[in-house]
Coordinates of C-alpha atoms in Angstrom, one line a residue:
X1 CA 154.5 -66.1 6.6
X2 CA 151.6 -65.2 4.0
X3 CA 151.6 -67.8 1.4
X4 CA 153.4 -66.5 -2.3
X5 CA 150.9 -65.3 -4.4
X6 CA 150.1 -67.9 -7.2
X7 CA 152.3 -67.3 -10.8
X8 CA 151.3 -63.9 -11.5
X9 CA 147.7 -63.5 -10.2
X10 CA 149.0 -60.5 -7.8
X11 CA 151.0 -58.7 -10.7
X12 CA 148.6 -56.4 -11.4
X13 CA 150.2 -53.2 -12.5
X14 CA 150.3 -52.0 -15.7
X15 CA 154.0 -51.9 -17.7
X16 CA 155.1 -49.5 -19.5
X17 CA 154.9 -49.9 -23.2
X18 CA 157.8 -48.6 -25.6
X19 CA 157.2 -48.9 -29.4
X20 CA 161.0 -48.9 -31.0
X21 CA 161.8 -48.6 -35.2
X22 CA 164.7 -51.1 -35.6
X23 CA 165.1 -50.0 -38.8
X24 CA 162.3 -48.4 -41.2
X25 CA 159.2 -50.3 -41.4
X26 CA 160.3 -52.5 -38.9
X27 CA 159.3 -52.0 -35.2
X28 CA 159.4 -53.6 -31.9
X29 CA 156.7 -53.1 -29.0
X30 CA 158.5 -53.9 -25.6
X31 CA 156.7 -54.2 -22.0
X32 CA 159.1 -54.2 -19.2
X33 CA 159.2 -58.3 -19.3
X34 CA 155.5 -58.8 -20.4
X35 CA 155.1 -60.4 -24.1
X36 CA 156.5 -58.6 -26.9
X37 CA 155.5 -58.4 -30.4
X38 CA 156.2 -56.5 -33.7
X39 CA 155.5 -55.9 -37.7
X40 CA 157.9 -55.2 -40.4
X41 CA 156.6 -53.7 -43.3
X42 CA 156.4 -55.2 -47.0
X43 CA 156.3 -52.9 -50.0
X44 CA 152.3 -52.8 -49.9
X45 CA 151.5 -54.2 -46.7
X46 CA 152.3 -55.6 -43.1
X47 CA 153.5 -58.5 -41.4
X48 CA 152.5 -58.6 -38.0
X49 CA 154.8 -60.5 -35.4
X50 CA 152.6 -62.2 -32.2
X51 CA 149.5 -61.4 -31.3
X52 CA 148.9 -61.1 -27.9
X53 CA 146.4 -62.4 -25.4
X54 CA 143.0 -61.0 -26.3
X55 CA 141.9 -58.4 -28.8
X56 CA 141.6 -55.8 -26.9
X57 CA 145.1 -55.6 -25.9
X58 CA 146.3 -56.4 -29.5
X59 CA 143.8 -53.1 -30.6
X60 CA 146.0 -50.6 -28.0
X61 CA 149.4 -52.6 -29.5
X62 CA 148.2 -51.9 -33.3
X63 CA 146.9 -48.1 -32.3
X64 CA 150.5 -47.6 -31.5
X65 CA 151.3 -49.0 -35.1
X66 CA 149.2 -47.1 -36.7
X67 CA 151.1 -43.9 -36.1
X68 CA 153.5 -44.7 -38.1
X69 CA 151.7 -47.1 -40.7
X70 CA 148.7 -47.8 -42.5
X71 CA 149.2 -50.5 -44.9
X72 CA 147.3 -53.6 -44.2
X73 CA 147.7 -56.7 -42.5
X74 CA 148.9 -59.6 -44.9
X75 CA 150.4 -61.7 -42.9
X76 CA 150.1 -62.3 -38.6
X77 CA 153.0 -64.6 -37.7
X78 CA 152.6 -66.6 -34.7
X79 CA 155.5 -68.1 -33.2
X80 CA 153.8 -70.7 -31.4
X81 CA 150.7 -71.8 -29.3
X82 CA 150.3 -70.1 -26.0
X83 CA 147.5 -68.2 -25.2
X84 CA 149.1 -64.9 -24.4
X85 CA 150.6 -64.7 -28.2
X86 CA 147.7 -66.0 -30.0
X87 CA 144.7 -65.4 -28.9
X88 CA 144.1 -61.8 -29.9
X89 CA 144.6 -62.5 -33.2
X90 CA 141.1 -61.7 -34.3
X91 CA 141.8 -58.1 -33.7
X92 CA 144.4 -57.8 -37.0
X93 CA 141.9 -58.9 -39.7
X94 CA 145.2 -60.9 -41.1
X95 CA 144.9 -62.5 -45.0
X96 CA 146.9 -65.4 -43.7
X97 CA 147.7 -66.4 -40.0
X98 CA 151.4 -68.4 -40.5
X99 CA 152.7 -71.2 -37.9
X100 CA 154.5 -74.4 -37.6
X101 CA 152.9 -77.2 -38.1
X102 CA 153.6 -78.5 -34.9
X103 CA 151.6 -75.4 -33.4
X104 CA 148.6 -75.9 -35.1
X105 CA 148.6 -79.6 -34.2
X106 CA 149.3 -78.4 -30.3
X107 CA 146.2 -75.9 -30.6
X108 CA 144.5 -79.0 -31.6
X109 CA 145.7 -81.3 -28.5
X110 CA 145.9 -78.6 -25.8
X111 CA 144.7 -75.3 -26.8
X112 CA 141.8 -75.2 -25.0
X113 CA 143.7 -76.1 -21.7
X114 CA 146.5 -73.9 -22.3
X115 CA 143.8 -70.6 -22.5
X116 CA 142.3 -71.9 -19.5
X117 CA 145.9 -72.4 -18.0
X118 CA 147.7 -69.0 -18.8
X119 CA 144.7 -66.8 -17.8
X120 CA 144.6 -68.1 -14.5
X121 CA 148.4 -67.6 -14.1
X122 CA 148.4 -64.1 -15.5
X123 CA 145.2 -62.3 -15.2
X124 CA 146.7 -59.3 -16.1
X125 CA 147.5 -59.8 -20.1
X126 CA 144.2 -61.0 -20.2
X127 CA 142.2 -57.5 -21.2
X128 CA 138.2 -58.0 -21.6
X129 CA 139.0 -61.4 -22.1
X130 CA 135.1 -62.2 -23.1
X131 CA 136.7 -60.5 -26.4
X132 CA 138.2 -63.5 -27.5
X133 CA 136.1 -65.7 -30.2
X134 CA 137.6 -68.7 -29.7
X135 CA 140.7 -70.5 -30.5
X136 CA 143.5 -68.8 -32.6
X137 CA 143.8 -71.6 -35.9
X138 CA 146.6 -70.9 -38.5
X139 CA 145.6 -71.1 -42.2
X140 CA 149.2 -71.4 -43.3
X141 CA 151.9 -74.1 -41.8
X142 CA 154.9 -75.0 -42.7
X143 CA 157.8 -77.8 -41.2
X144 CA 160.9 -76.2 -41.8
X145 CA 161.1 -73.0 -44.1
X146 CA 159.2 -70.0 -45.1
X147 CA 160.0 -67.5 -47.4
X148 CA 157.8 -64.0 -47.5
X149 CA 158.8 -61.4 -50.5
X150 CA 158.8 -58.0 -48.8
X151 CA 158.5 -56.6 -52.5
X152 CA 160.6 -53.0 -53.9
X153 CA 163.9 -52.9 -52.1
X154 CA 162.5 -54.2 -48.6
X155 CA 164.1 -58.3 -49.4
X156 CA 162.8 -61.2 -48.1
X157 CA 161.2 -62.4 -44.5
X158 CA 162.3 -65.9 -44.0
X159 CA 160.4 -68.1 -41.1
X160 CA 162.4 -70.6 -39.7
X161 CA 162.3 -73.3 -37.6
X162 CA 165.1 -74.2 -35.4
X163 CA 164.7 -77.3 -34.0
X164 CA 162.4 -78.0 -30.4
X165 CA 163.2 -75.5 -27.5
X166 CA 160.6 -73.5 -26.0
X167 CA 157.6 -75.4 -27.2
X168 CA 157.9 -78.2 -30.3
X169 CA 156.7 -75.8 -32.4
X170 CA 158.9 -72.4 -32.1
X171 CA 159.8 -70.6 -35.3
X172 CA 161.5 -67.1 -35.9
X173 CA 161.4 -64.3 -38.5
X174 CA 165.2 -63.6 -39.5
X175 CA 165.1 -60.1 -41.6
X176 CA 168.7 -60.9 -43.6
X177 CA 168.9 -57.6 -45.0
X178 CA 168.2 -56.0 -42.3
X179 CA 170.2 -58.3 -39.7
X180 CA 167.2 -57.9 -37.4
X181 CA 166.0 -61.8 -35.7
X182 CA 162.5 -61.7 -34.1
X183 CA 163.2 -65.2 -31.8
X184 CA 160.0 -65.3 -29.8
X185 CA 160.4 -67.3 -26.8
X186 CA 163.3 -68.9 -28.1
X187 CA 165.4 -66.2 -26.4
X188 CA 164.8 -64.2 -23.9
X189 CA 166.5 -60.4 -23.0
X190 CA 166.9 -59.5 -19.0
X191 CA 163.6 -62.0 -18.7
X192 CA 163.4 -65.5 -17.0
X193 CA 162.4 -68.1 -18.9
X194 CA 158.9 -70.3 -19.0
X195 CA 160.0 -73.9 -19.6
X196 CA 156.7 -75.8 -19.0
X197 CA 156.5 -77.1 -22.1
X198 CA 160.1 -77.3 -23.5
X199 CA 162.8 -80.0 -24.4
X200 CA 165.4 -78.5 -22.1
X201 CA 168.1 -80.2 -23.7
X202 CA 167.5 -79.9 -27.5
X203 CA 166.9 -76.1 -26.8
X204 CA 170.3 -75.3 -25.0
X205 CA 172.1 -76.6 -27.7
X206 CA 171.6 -77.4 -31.2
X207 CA 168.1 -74.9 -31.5
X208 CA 170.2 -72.3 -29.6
X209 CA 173.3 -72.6 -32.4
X210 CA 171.3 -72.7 -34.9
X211 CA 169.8 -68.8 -34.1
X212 CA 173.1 -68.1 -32.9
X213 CA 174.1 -68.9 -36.5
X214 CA 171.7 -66.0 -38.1
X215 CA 174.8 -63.8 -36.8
X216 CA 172.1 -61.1 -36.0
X217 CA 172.2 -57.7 -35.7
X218 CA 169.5 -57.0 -33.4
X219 CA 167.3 -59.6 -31.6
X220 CA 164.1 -58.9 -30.2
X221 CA 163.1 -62.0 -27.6
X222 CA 159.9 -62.8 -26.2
X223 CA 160.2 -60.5 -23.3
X224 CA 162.7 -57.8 -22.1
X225 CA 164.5 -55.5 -24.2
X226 CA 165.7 -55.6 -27.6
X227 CA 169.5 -56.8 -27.8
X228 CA 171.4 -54.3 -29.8
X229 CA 174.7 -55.3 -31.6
X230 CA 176.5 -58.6 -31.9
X231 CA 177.2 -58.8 -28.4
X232 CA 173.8 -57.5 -27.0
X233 CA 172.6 -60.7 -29.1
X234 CA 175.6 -62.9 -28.0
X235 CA 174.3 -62.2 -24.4
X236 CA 171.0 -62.6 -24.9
X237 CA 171.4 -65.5 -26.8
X238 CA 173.9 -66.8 -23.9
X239 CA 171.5 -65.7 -21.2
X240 CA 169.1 -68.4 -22.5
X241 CA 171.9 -71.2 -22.7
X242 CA 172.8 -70.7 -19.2
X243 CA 169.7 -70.5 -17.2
X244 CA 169.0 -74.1 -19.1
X245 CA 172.2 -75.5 -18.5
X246 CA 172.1 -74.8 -14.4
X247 CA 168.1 -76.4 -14.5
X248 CA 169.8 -79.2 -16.2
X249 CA 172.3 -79.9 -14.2
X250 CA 170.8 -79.0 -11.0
X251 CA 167.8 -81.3 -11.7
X252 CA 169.8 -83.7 -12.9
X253 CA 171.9 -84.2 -9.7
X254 CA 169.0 -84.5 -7.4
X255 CA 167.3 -87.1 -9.8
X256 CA 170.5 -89.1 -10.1
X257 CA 170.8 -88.6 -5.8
X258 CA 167.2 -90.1 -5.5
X259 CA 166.0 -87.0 -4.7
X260 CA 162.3 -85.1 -4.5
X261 CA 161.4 -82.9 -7.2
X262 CA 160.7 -80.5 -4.3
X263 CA 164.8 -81.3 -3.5
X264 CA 165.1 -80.2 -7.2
X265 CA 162.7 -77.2 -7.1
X266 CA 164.5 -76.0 -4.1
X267 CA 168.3 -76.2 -5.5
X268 CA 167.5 -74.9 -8.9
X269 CA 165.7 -71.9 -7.0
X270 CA 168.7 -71.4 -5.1
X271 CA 171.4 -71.8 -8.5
X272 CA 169.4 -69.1 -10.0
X273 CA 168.1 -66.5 -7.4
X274 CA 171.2 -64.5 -7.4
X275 CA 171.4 -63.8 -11.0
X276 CA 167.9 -64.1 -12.5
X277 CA 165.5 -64.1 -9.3
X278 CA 165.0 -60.4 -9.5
X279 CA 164.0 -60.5 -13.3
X280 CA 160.2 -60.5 -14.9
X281 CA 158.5 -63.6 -14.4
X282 CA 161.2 -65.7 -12.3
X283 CA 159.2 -67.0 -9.1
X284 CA 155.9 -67.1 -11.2
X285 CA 157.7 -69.4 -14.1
X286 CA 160.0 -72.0 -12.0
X287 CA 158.0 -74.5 -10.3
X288 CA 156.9 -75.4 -14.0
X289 CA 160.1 -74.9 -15.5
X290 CA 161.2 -77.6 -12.9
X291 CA 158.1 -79.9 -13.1
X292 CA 158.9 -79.9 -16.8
X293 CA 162.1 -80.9 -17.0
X294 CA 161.5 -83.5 -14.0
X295 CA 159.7 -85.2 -16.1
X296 CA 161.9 -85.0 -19.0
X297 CA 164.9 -86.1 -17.4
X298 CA 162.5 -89.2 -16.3
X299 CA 161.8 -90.1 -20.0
X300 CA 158.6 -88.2 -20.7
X301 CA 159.1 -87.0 -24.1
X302 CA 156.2 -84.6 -24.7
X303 CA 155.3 -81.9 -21.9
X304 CA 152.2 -83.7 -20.1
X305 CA 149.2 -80.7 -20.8
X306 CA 148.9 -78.1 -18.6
X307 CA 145.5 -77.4 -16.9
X308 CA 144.3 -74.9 -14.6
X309 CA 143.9 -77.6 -12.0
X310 CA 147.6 -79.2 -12.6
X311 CA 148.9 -75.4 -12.5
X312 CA 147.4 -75.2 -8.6
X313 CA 148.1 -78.6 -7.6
X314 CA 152.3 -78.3 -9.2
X315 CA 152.3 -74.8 -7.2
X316 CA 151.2 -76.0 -4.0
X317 CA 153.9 -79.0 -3.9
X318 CA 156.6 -76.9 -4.4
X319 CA 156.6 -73.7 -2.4
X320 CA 157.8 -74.1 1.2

């Protein structure tokens, strides 16, 4: 049997992009399960959403944008650190790039690895990547709560952290108004999740009630489709729980047995396959999901850094 393919480095075809208006001035660009981003639209100018891997791929996403707006870019939102939502952010000309502060302390720590980490893994997002001047740094952070005036009738954007999940340093942008909840990797819609550098257990439950909370409208998660209505959110939203809450538990029971985190690899693979192992990203994101949360289970409190040589060597223990 050929050996898999490492993460993505085979996935090579192009995906379809759809641009969708949630609402005016607010829009959604989706990918079939690669990243997603967006902008919503203040009285006199724009607040971008993500930014993609390199510039030249955020130029075709804000091409799109442009057909239906010209205001500029105020704001470029980034809802945390890794390289295939940050690094194209040269590309918008932004006033002010917004994170949490956590982020901007993780592009400080592991940045550099994380680029060199994620471009190995998925080639493909990673368009002329020798457009890319460097590290993406936020000028604006905040710990807990940001407001953004919209101006006229358009209300507020409020950025929002929820508590650890994805990475330390996830926030959101929760349109009130509007009832529209951009969650980033946070959620995900019809997508598996990339766990590598999460806190499993804080994420499943008290970071997932509080978005739960926002009692949103429409969602739009860091891949898939946008959930539509309270229980197209509800689902997404309890998607997310789930597929943590059978890692935990099937990790767990194979640490607790004295098992290998191969053992653990193996069972969470099979817990899973049936439901999500068909969706965007699955068999590329799981031996890292399960590394992760290995290590968490066994104490380690932050996500030990990624590097392209840790990416090979995790991959290579774990497949059969």
């Amino acid at each position: 049997m050929a050996a898999k393919a490492f993460a993505s480095s085979a996935d090579l075809t192009d995906k379809e992009q759809t641009l969708e208006v949630l609402a005016d001035g607010v829009y959604a660009l989706t990918a079939e399960g690669d990243p997603n981003v967006g902008a919503i639209e203040g009285e006199d100018f724009l607040v971008c959403f993500e930014a993609l891997a390199t510039p030249v791929a955020a130029r075709e996403w804000l091409a799109k944008l442009r057909e239906h707006t010209d205001k500029p870019i105020r704001y470029l939102v980034l809802s945390h650190y890794h390289a295939v939502r940050v690094l194209g952010a040269s590309a918008f000309g932004a006033e002010v790039i917004v994170a949490h502060d956590n982020t901007r302390a993780l592009v400080a720590e592991r940045g550099r690895q994380d680029w060199e980490s994620e471009y190995g893994r998925m080639p493909r997002l990673f368009k002329d990547p020798d457009s890319i001047p460097g590290l993406t740094w936020p000028t604006l952070t905040f710990s807990d709560r940001l407001t953004i005036p919209l101006g006229g009738d358009r209300g507020d954007l409020v950025l929002k952290y929820c508590g650890r999940g994805h990475t330390e340093g996830d926030i959101v942008a929760w349109l009130p108004e509007r009832g529209i909840l951009f969650a980033g990797d946070l959620v995900e819609a019809q997508a598996a999740l990339y766990t590598g550098d999460a806190f499993h257990r804080d994420w499943a439950a008290g970071t997932l009630d509080t978005l739960a909370a926002f009692g949103a409208e429409a969602l739009v998660g860091g891949r898939g489709a946008v959930a539509r209505g309270r229980d197209g959110v509800d689902a997404a939203i309890a998607q997310t729980r789930h597929f943590l809450e059978v890692m935990i538990r099937e990790v767990g029971t194979v640490q607790a047995s004295g098992g290998t985190l191969k053992e653990a690899f193996q069972r969470t693979h099979a817990a899973l396959y049936e439901r999500y192992g068909k969706w965007p990203i699955f068999e590329h994101c799981l031996p890292f999901d399960v590394a992760r949360l290995w290590d968490e289970l066994n104490g380690v409190e932050r996500p030990v850094i990624w590097t392209a040589e840790r990416d090979r060597e995790v991959w290579a223990q774990l497949q059969d």
